[in-house]
PDB file of C-alpha atoms in Angstrom:
ATOM      1  CA  UNK W 219      41.716 162.980  46.350  1.00 39.00           C
ATOM      2  CA  UNK W 220      39.897 164.900  48.673  1.00 39.00           C
ATOM      3  CA  UNK W 221      36.324 166.221  48.651  1.00 36.00           C
ATOM      4  CA  UNK W 222      36.146 169.955  48.841  1.00 35.00           C
ATOM      5  CA  UNK W 223      33.424 171.745  49.464  1.00 33.00           C
ATOM      6  CA  UNK W 224      34.217 175.025  51.128  1.00 34.00           C
ATOM      7  CA  UNK W 225      36.401 178.308  49.939  1.00 36.00           C
ATOM      8  CA  UNK W 226      36.443 181.661  50.556  1.00 36.00           C
ATOM      9  CA  UNK W 227      34.162 182.415  47.756  1.00 36.00           C
ATOM     10  CA  UNK W 228      31.940 179.637  48.431  1.00 39.00           C
ATOM     11  CA  UNK W 229      28.358 179.680  48.573  1.00 33.00           C
ATOM     12  CA  UNK W 230      27.073 178.530  52.538  1.00 39.00           C
ATOM     13  CA  UNK W 231      24.776 176.457  53.133  1.00 40.00           C
ATOM     14  CA  UNK W 232      23.409 175.202  56.413  1.00 40.00           C
ATOM     15  CA  UNK W 233      23.319 172.007  58.268  1.00 40.00           C
ATOM     16  CA  UNK W 234      22.449 171.403  61.618  1.00 40.00           C
ATOM     17  CA  UNK W 235      25.008 170.096  64.153  1.00 41.00           C
ATOM     18  CA  UNK W 236      22.782 167.261  64.805  1.00 41.00           C
ATOM     19  CA  UNK W 237      22.006 166.206  61.283  1.00 38.00           C
ATOM     20  CA  UNK W 238      25.764 166.039  60.741  1.00 41.00           C
ATOM     21  CA  UNK W 239      26.433 163.948  63.940  1.00 41.00           C
ATOM     22  CA  UNK W 240      24.095 161.622  62.589  1.00 38.00           C
ATOM     23  CA  UNK W 241      25.628 161.661  58.983  1.00 34.00           C
ATOM     24  CA  UNK W 242      28.933 160.907  60.990  1.00 36.00           C
ATOM     25  CA  UNK W 243      27.939 158.072  62.777  1.00 37.00           C
ATOM     26  CA  UNK W 244      27.080 156.020  59.330  1.00 35.00           C
ATOM     27  CA  UNK W 245      30.058 153.519  58.049  1.00 33.00           C
ATOM     28  CA  UNK W 246      32.818 155.977  56.483  1.00 33.00           C
ATOM     29  CA  UNK W 247      32.542 154.653  52.578  1.00 30.00           C
ATOM     30  CA  UNK W 248      28.861 156.602  53.078  1.00 27.00           C
ATOM     31  CA  UNK W 249      31.047 159.912  52.989  1.00 31.00           C
ATOM     32  CA  UNK W 250      31.820 158.847  49.464  1.00 27.00           C
ATOM     33  CA  UNK W 251      28.322 160.873  48.656  1.00 28.00           C
ATOM     34  CA  UNK W 252      29.314 163.518  50.582  1.00 30.00           C
ATOM     35  CA  UNK W 253      31.411 165.292  48.125  1.00 30.00           C
ATOM     36  CA  UNK W 254      29.137 167.922  46.799  1.00 28.00           C
ATOM     37  CA  UNK W 255      25.950 165.996  48.399  1.00 26.00           C
ATOM     38  CA  UNK W 256      23.032 167.474  50.052  1.00 25.00           C
ATOM     39  CA  UNK W 257      23.538 166.610  53.894  1.00 26.00           C
ATOM     40  CA  UNK W 258      20.364 167.853  55.038  1.00 25.00           C
ATOM     41  CA  UNK W 259      17.951 170.355  55.497  1.00 22.00           C
ATOM     42  CA  UNK W 260      17.584 173.175  57.875  1.00 23.00           C
ATOM     43  CA  UNK W 261      16.202 172.709  61.113  1.00 28.00           C
ATOM     44  CA  UNK W 262      16.209 174.084  65.039  1.00 30.00           C
ATOM     45  CA  UNK W 263      19.993 174.181  65.768  1.00 33.00           C
ATOM     46  CA  UNK W 264      21.062 172.829  69.135  1.00 36.00           C
ATOM     47  CA  UNK W 265      21.299 175.417  71.724  1.00 39.00           C
ATOM     48  CA  UNK W 266      24.075 176.183  74.639  1.00 41.00           C
ATOM     49  CA  UNK W 267      24.888 173.745  77.648  1.00 50.00           C
ATOM     50  CA  UNK W 268      26.084 171.085  75.810  1.00 62.00           C
ATOM     51  CA  UNK W 269      29.212 168.866  77.286  1.00 66.00           C
ATOM     52  CA  UNK W 270      31.600 170.827  75.084  1.00 68.00           C
ATOM     53  CA  UNK W 271      30.361 174.098  76.712  1.00 65.00           C
ATOM     54  CA  UNK W 272      31.193 172.409  79.854  1.00 66.00           C
ATOM     55  CA  UNK W 273      34.409 171.128  79.242  1.00 60.00           C
ATOM     56  CA  UNK W 274      35.388 174.683  77.775  1.00 62.00           C
ATOM     57  CA  UNK W 275      34.295 176.460  81.165  1.00 66.00           C
ATOM     58  CA  UNK W 276      31.913 178.399  78.836  1.00 67.00           C
ATOM     59  CA  UNK W 277      29.578 180.674  81.255  1.00 65.00           C
ATOM     60  CA  UNK W 278      26.125 181.147  80.586  1.00 63.00           C
ATOM     61  CA  UNK W 279      25.634 184.670  78.252  1.00 62.00           C
ATOM     62  CA  UNK W 280      24.076 186.827  81.144  1.00 58.00           C
ATOM     63  CA  UNK W 281      24.899 190.152  81.612  1.00 56.00           C
ATOM     64  CA  UNK W 282      26.635 191.072  85.107  1.00 58.00           C
ATOM     65  CA  UNK W 283      24.499 194.087  86.639  1.00 53.00           C
ATOM     66  CA  UNK W 284      24.764 195.833  89.735  1.00 53.00           C
ATOM     67  CA  UNK W 285      22.286 194.787  92.843  1.00 60.00           C
ATOM     68  CA  UNK W 286      19.401 195.689  92.464  1.00 57.00           C
ATOM     69  CA  UNK W 287      19.336 195.832  88.586  1.00 50.00           C
ATOM     70  CA  UNK W 288      17.721 192.860  86.442  1.00 52.00           C
ATOM     71  CA  UNK W 289      20.107 190.736  85.160  1.00 54.00           C
ATOM     72  CA  UNK W 290      20.197 191.033  80.869  1.00 66.00           C
ATOM     73  CA  UNK W 291      20.547 187.765  79.373  1.00 79.00           C
ATOM     74  CA  UNK W 292      22.118 187.672  76.024  1.00 85.00           C
ATOM     75  CA  UNK W 293      20.417 185.320  73.400  1.00 90.00           C
ATOM     76  CA  UNK W 294      23.591 184.282  71.776  1.00 92.00           C
ATOM     77  CA  UNK W 295      23.694 183.433  67.733  1.00 93.00           C
ATOM     78  CA  UNK W 296      23.311 179.345  66.991  1.00 90.00           C
ATOM     79  CA  UNK W 297      26.353 177.613  65.525  1.00 93.00           C
ATOM     80  CA  UNK W 298      25.793 176.372  62.502  1.00 95.00           C
ATOM     81  CA  UNK W 299      27.889 173.727  60.608  1.00 95.00           C
ATOM     82  CA  UNK W 300      27.932 174.498  57.150  1.00 92.00           C
ATOM     83  CA  UNK W 301      26.410 171.857  54.451  1.00 92.00           C
ATOM     84  CA  UNK W 302      29.177 169.782  53.078  1.00 92.00           C
ATOM     85  CA  UNK W 303      31.827 170.508  55.761  1.00 95.00           C
ATOM     86  CA  UNK W 304      31.108 168.292  58.854  1.00 96.00           C
ATOM     87  CA  UNK W 305      33.224 165.955  57.572  1.00 95.00           C
ATOM     88  CA  UNK W 306      36.627 165.743  54.987  1.00 96.00           C
ATOM     89  CA  UNK W 307      38.214 162.527  53.563  1.00 95.00           C
ATOM     90  CA  UNK W 308      41.364 162.159  51.748  1.00 95.00           C
ATOM     91  CA  UNK W 309      42.619 158.697  49.820  1.00 96.00           C
ATOM     92  CA  UNK W 310      45.140 156.952  48.343  1.00 95.00           C
ATOM     93  CA  UNK W 311      44.324 156.535  44.782  1.00 89.00           C
ATOM     94  CA  UNK W 312      41.180 156.418  42.207  1.00 90.00           C
ATOM     95  CA  UNK W 313      38.375 156.242  42.130  1.00 93.00           C
ATOM     96  CA  UNK W 314      37.784 156.678  46.394  1.00 92.00           C
ATOM     97  CA  UNK W 315      36.590 153.993  48.231  1.00 93.00           C
ATOM     98  CA  UNK W 316      36.305 152.777  51.600  1.00 92.00           C
ATOM     99  CA  UNK W 317      39.287 150.444  50.349  1.00 94.00           C
ATOM    100  CA  UNK W 318      41.748 153.172  49.951  1.00 95.00           C
ATOM    101  CA  UNK W 319      40.671 155.821  52.510  1.00 97.00           C
ATOM    102  CA  UNK W 320      44.040 157.552  54.275  1.00 97.00           C
ATOM    103  CA  UNK W 321      42.290 159.364  56.492  1.00 97.00           C
ATOM    104  CA  UNK W 322      39.003 161.147  57.713  1.00 97.00           C
ATOM    105  CA  UNK W 323      38.580 164.642  59.774  1.00 97.00           C
ATOM    106  CA  UNK W 324      35.269 165.106  61.026  1.00 97.00           C
ATOM    107  CA  UNK W 325      33.474 167.777  63.365  1.00 96.00           C
ATOM    108  CA  UNK W 326      31.271 166.016  66.702  1.00 93.00           C
ATOM    109  CA  UNK W 327      30.182 169.104  68.177  1.00 91.00           C
ATOM    110  CA  UNK W 328      30.312 172.696  68.977  1.00 92.00           C
ATOM    111  CA  UNK W 329      29.456 175.129  71.639  1.00 91.00           C
ATOM    112  CA  UNK W 330      29.850 179.030  71.710  1.00 91.00           C
ATOM    113  CA  UNK W 331      29.541 181.922  74.632  1.00 90.00           C
ATOM    114  CA  UNK W 332      29.029 185.797  74.359  1.00 91.00           C
ATOM    115  CA  UNK W 333      30.025 188.526  76.167  1.00 88.00           C
ATOM    116  CA  UNK W 334      28.863 191.831  76.176  1.00 89.00           C
ATOM    117  CA  UNK W 335      32.150 194.177  75.831  1.00 90.00           C
ATOM    118  CA  UNK W 336      30.382 198.218  75.571  1.00 89.00           C
ATOM    119  CA  UNK W 337      29.252 198.309  72.606  1.00 93.00           C
ATOM    120  CA  UNK W 338      30.333 195.266  70.826  1.00 94.00           C
ATOM    121  CA  UNK W 339      29.626 191.428  71.057  1.00 94.00           C
ATOM    122  CA  UNK W 340      32.435 189.095  71.909  1.00 93.00           C
ATOM    123  CA  UNK W 341      31.702 185.541  70.395  1.00 95.00           C
ATOM    124  CA  UNK W 342      34.149 182.524  71.487  1.00 93.00           C
ATOM    125  CA  UNK W 343      33.231 179.762  69.532  1.00 95.00           C
ATOM    126  CA  UNK W 344      34.728 176.299  70.797  1.00 93.00           C
ATOM    127  CA  UNK W 345      34.643 173.125  68.348  1.00 95.00           C
ATOM    128  CA  UNK W 346      35.358 169.477  68.856  1.00 94.00           C
ATOM    129  CA  UNK W 347      36.290 166.855  66.587  1.00 96.00           C
ATOM    130  CA  UNK W 348      38.202 163.830  65.529  1.00 97.00           C
ATOM    131  CA  UNK W 349      40.514 162.486  62.809  1.00 97.00           C
ATOM    132  CA  UNK W 350      40.266 158.894  61.875  1.00 97.00           C
ATOM    133  CA  UNK W 351      42.529 156.284  60.180  1.00 97.00           C
ATOM    134  CA  UNK W 352      41.489 154.502  56.898  1.00 97.00           C
ATOM    135  CA  UNK W 353      42.679 150.853  55.513  1.00 96.00           C
ATOM    136  CA  UNK W 354      45.309 153.572  53.563  1.00 96.00           C
ATOM    137  CA  UNK W 355      46.505 155.682  56.271  1.00 96.00           C
ATOM    138  CA  UNK W 356      49.519 155.521  58.988  1.00 96.00           C
ATOM    139  CA  UNK W 357      49.785 157.057  62.084  1.00 97.00           C
ATOM    140  CA  UNK W 358      51.362 160.533  61.975  1.00 97.00           C
ATOM    141  CA  UNK W 359      50.858 164.018  62.391  1.00 97.00           C
ATOM    142  CA  UNK W 360      47.844 165.980  60.953  1.00 97.00           C
ATOM    143  CA  UNK W 361      46.421 169.532  60.485  1.00 96.00           C
ATOM    144  CA  UNK W 362      42.942 169.914  60.376  1.00 97.00           C
ATOM    145  CA  UNK W 363      41.569 173.507  58.797  1.00 97.00           C
ATOM    146  CA  UNK W 364      38.532 174.983  60.852  1.00 97.00           C
ATOM    147  CA  UNK W 365      36.639 177.820  59.456  1.00 96.00           C
ATOM    148  CA  UNK W 366      34.890 180.208  62.403  1.00 96.00           C
ATOM    149  CA  UNK W 367      32.942 182.883  61.019  1.00 96.00           C
ATOM    150  CA  UNK W 368      30.385 185.530  62.243  1.00 97.00           C
ATOM    151  CA  UNK W 369      27.951 186.793  59.538  1.00 96.00           C
ATOM    152  CA  UNK W 370      24.725 188.990  59.373  1.00 94.00           C
ATOM    153  CA  UNK W 371      23.627 188.178  55.620  1.00 88.00           C
ATOM    154  CA  UNK W 372      27.596 188.276  54.814  1.00 92.00           C
ATOM    155  CA  UNK W 373      30.690 187.711  56.657  1.00 93.00           C
ATOM    156  CA  UNK W 374      31.450 190.116  59.433  1.00 95.00           C
ATOM    157  CA  UNK W 375      34.382 188.209  61.105  1.00 95.00           C
ATOM    158  CA  UNK W 376      35.887 185.003  59.274  1.00 96.00           C
ATOM    159  CA  UNK W 377      39.220 183.339  60.722  1.00 96.00           C
ATOM    160  CA  UNK W 378      40.618 180.095  59.618  1.00 96.00           C
ATOM    161  CA  UNK W 379      42.048 177.922  62.516  1.00 96.00           C
ATOM    162  CA  UNK W 380      44.360 174.546  62.980  1.00 96.00           C
ATOM    163  CA  UNK W 381      43.850 171.909  65.026  1.00 95.00           C
ATOM    164  CA  UNK W 382      47.615 169.745  65.319  1.00 95.00           C
ATOM    165  CA  UNK W 383      46.768 166.652  65.821  1.00 96.00           C
ATOM    166  CA  UNK W 384      48.733 163.485  66.645  1.00 97.00           C
ATOM    167  CA  UNK W 385      47.635 159.983  65.975  1.00 97.00           C
ATOM    168  CA  UNK W 386      50.009 157.605  67.973  1.00 97.00           C
ATOM    169  CA  UNK W 387      51.325 154.826  66.516  1.00 96.00           C
ATOM    170  CA  UNK W 388      49.257 151.711  66.868  1.00 95.00           C
ATOM    171  CA  UNK W 389      46.353 153.748  67.480  1.00 96.00           C
ATOM    172  CA  UNK W 390      43.483 154.637  64.631  1.00 96.00           C
ATOM    173  CA  UNK W 391      41.759 157.917  65.875  1.00 96.00           C
ATOM    174  CA  UNK W 392      43.110 161.482  67.842  1.00 97.00           C
ATOM    175  CA  UNK W 393      40.644 163.658  69.010  1.00 96.00           C
ATOM    176  CA  UNK W 394      41.102 167.548  68.526  1.00 96.00           C
ATOM    177  CA  UNK W 395      39.558 170.974  70.362  1.00 94.00           C
ATOM    178  CA  UNK W 396      39.586 174.496  69.009  1.00 93.00           C
ATOM    179  CA  UNK W 397      38.846 177.359  70.835  1.00 93.00           C
ATOM    180  CA  UNK W 398      38.733 180.805  69.213  1.00 95.00           C
ATOM    181  CA  UNK W 399      39.679 184.265  70.468  1.00 94.00           C
ATOM    182  CA  UNK W 400      36.655 186.234  70.875  1.00 94.00           C
ATOM    183  CA  UNK W 401      35.196 187.309  67.408  1.00 96.00           C
ATOM    184  CA  UNK W 402      33.472 190.937  68.035  1.00 96.00           C
ATOM    185  CA  UNK W 403      30.976 192.271  66.012  1.00 96.00           C
ATOM    186  CA  UNK W 404      28.424 195.701  67.101  1.00 96.00           C
ATOM    187  CA  UNK W 405      25.918 194.870  69.477  1.00 95.00           C
ATOM    188  CA  UNK W 406      22.722 195.701  68.339  1.00 94.00           C
ATOM    189  CA  UNK W 407      20.204 193.899  70.946  1.00 92.00           C
ATOM    190  CA  UNK W 408      19.869 191.149  73.453  1.00 91.00           C
ATOM    191  CA  UNK W 409      18.548 188.897  70.766  1.00 93.00           C
ATOM    192  CA  UNK W 410      21.832 188.646  68.672  1.00 94.00           C
ATOM    193  CA  UNK W 411      20.185 185.334  67.232  1.00 93.00           C
ATOM    194  CA  UNK W 412      17.971 187.453  65.752  1.00 95.00           C
ATOM    195  CA  UNK W 413      20.913 189.228  63.806  1.00 95.00           C
ATOM    196  CA  UNK W 414      23.527 187.099  63.165  1.00 96.00           C
ATOM    197  CA  UNK W 415      24.451 183.543  62.391  1.00 96.00           C
ATOM    198  CA  UNK W 416      27.883 181.589  63.553  1.00 96.00           C
ATOM    199  CA  UNK W 417      28.828 179.163  60.473  1.00 96.00           C
ATOM    200  CA  UNK W 418      31.802 176.474  61.262  1.00 96.00           C
ATOM    201  CA  UNK W 419      33.182 174.014  58.805  1.00 96.00           C
ATOM    202  CA  UNK W 420      36.203 171.834  57.524  1.00 96.00           C
ATOM    203  CA  UNK W 421      37.827 174.816  55.302  1.00 94.00           C
ATOM    204  CA  UNK W 422      40.022 172.805  52.626  1.00 86.00           C
ATOM    205  CA  UNK W 423      39.709 175.088  50.190  1.00 76.00           C
ATOM    206  CA  UNK W 424      42.085 176.825  47.918  1.00 62.00           C
ATOM    207  CA  UNK W 425      43.015 179.114  50.661  1.00 50.00           C
ATOM    208  CA  UNK W 426      43.515 176.632  53.350  1.00 47.00           C
ATOM    209  CA  UNK W 427      45.869 174.227  51.977  1.00 39.00           C
ATOM    210  CA  UNK W 428      47.231 172.172  54.190  1.00 41.00           C
ATOM    211  CA  UNK W 429      51.034 170.396  54.159  1.00 39.00           C
ATOM    212  CA  UNK W 430      51.003 166.524  53.888  1.00 39.00           C
ATOM    213  CA  UNK W 431      50.944 164.639  57.110  1.00 44.00           C
ATOM    214  CA  UNK W 432      53.741 163.541  58.562  1.00 45.00           C
ATOM    215  CA  UNK W 433      53.934 160.090  59.314  1.00 44.00           C
ATOM    216  CA  UNK W 434      55.061 158.757  62.457  1.00 45.00           C
ATOM    217  CA  UNK W 435      58.087 156.530  62.270  1.00 42.00           C
ATOM    218  CA  UNK W 436      57.048 152.301  62.866  1.00 39.00           C
TER     219      UNK W 436
END
């Protein structure tokens, strides 16, 4: 049994990354209440300059300008984690419980970089997360489906990425990082956060089914 929240045709709701982090910091058993539950209310999300952005080498959003011309700053859209998609669990039996938890996927951090390319805004998105093994889980290889989208009321660009993660024998967790290629949308103005929203989340909807995890040999 797996908690599913996001599909291609799902209604997308928002939860800021800092609220998602506080939820993920709670014991795994609390994740059971997250199946279709409300994770938080809308708040101002974190801005750029995060540790992840520095790690990925993301640059600031200033548009280069010739000498004597003022540098133009692009206010990049905020990254929002979709409500109910900050974590996903898989269980070995029913009813789901902390005792039969196989593994949990969880998102930890996000970052973005905006570049002006002619009349288009190129947005590169970074997402960091982890795979955690539960009492019923085994080390092995996992494929974490993460959807990244840029919206202006409706999705303009939406792509599904997969992070291939291996939890080594004797370990109970492994980290992952995904960086999108530039996702291009029409450039409207420097305050791009007024025009667009970036949404990310673990997507295990019908269109994102993944093969079962391959377990490492003892």
